[in-house]
Coordinates of C-alpha atoms in Angstrom, one line a residue:
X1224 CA -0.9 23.1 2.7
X1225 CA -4.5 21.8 3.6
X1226 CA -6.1 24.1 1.7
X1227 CA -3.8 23.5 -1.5
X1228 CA -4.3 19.9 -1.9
X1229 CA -7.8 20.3 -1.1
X1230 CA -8.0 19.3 2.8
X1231 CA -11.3 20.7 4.3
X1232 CA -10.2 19.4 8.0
X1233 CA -6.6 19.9 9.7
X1234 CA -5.3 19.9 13.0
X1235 CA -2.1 21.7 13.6
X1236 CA 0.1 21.7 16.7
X1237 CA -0.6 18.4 19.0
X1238 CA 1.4 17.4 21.3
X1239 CA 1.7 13.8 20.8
X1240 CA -1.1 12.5 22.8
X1241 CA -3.4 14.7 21.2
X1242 CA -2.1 13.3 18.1
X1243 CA -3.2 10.2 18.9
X1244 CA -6.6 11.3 20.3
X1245 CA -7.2 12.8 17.0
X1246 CA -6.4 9.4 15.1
X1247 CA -8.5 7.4 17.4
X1248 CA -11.7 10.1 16.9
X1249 CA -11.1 9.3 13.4
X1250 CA -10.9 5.5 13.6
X1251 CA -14.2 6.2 15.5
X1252 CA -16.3 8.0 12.9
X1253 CA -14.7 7.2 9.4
X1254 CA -13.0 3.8 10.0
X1255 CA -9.8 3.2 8.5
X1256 CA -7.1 5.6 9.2
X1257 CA -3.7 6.5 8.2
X1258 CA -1.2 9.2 9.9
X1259 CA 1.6 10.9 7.7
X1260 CA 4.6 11.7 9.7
X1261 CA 7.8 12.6 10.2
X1262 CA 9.2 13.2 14.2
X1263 CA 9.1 11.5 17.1
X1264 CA 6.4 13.3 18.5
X1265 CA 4.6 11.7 15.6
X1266 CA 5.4 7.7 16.6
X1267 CA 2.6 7.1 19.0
X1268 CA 0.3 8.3 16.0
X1269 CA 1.9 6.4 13.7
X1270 CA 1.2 3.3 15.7
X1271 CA -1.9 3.6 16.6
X1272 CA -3.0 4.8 13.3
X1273 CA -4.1 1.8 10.6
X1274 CA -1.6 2.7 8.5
X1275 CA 1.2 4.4 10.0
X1276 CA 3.8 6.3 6.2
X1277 CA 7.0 7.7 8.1
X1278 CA 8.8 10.3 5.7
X1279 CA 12.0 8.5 5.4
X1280 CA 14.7 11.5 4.7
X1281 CA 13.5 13.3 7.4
X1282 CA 12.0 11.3 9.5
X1283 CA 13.3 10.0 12.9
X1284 CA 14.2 6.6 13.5
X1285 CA 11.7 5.9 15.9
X1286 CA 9.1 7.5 13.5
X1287 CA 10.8 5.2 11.2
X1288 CA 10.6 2.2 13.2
X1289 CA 6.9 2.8 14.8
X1290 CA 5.4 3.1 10.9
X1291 CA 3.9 0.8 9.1
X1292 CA 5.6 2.2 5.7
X1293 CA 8.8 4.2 5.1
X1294 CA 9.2 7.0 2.1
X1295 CA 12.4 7.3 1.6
X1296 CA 12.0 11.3 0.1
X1297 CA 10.1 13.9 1.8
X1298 CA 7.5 14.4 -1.1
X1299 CA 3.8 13.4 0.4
X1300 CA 2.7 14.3 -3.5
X1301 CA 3.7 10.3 -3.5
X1302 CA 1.4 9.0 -1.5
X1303 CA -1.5 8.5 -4.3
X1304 CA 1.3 6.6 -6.4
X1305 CA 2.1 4.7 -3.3
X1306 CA -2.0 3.5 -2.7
X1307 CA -2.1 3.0 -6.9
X1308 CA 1.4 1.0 -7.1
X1309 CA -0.1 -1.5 -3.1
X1310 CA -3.7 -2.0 -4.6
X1311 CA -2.4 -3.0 -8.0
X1312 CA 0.3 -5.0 -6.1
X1313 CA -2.5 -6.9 -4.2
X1314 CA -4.3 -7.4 -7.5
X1315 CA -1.0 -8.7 -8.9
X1316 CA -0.5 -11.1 -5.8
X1317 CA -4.1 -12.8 -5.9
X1318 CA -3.6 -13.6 -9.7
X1319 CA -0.3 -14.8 -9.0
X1320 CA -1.9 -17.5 -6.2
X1321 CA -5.1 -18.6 -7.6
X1322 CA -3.1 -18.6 -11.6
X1323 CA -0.2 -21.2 -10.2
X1324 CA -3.2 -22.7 -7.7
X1325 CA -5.6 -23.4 -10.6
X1326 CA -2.3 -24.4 -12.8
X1327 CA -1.5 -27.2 -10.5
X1328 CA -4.8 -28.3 -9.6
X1329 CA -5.6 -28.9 -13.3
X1330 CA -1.8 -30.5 -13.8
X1331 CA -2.7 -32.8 -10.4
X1332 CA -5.8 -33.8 -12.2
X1333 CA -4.4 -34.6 -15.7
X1334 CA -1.7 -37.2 -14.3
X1335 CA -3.8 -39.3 -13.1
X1336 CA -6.0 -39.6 -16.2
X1337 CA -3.1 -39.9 -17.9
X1338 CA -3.7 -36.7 -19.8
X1339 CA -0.2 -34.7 -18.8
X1340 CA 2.8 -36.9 -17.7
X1341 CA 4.6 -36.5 -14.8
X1342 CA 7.4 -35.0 -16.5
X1343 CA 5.2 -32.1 -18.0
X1344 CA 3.6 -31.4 -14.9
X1345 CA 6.4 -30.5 -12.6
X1346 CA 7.9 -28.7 -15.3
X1347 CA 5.0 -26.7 -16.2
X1348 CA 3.6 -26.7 -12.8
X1349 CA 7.3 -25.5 -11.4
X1350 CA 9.2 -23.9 -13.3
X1351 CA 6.9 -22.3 -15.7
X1352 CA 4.9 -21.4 -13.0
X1353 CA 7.6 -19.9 -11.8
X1354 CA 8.5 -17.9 -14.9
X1355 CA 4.5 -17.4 -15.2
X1356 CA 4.2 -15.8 -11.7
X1357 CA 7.4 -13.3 -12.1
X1358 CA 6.3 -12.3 -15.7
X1359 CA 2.9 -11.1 -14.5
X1360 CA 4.6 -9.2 -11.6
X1361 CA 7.0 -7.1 -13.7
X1362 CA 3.8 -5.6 -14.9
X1363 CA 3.7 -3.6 -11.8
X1364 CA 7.4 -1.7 -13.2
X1365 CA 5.2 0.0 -16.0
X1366 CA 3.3 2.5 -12.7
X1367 CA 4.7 5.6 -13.1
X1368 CA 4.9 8.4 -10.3
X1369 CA 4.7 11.2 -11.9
X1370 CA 1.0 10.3 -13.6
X1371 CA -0.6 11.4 -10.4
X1372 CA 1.3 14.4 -9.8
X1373 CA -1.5 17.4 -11.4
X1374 CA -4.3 15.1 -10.0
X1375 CA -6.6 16.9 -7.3
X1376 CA -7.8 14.8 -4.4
X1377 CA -11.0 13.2 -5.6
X1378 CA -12.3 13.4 -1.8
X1379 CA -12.8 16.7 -0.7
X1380 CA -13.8 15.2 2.9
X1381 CA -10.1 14.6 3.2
X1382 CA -8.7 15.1 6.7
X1383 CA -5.2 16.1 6.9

């Protein structure tokens, strides 16, 4: 599998603490890590891991439990839709704050000068807000899965 998706590094058969001696050498030298798993012999991993994905059809509950996120299929093809769909959600989320933010700090300002009555304000500043905030969001329906699914990894220092 390592060497079809392009994995240069792979450790295969660890008992669990050698699992998470593994994740912990990797913290060590490249940082940030996340551990892919499935079993229970996989939850001590998962925990001490960054970013712990259980496989969700599969996986165990305690797997499920100990991970950070849960895929609900077996299919780890998703995982590059899954980093896509969270960095675009964060993206989404900041303009979402500092949009309604900058909204009502400009609507605060403009009552007092007389420039936007109260009325206006706390409609604008609630309910379009509101409707503002969840418009922007449904922009993150339009990712699509299957997009990423002929991509190669575009790091072939991957360690799997």
């Amino acid at each position: 599998i390592a060497e079809q998706v392009g994995v240069d590094e792979y450790r295969a058969e660890l008992l669990p603490e050698e699992k998470v001696d593994a994740v912990e050498e990797l913290q060590a030298t490249d940082g940030e890590v996340a551990m892919v798993g499935d079993g229970i012999n996989d939850a001590p991993a998962l925990a001490t891991a960054d970013i712990g994905v259980a496989m969700g059809a599969a996986g165990t509950d305690t797997a499920l439990e100990t991970a950070d996120v849960a895929l609900m299929g077996d299919d780890v093809g998703k995982l590059p839709y899954l980093y896509s769909l969270s960095n675009t959600a964060n993206g989404v989320i900041r303009q979402n704050v500092w949009g309604s933010l900058g909204v009502k700090f400009l609507l605060a300002l403009g009552v007092p000068l007389g420039m936007v009555s109260v009325a206006v304000a706390v409609v604008v500043g609630d309910m379009g807000m509101s409707l503002g905030v969840t418009g922007n969001a449904m922009r993150l329906s339009r990712i699509e899965p299957d997009r990423f699914d002929d991509e190669a990894p575009s790091d072939s220092s991957a360690t799997l």
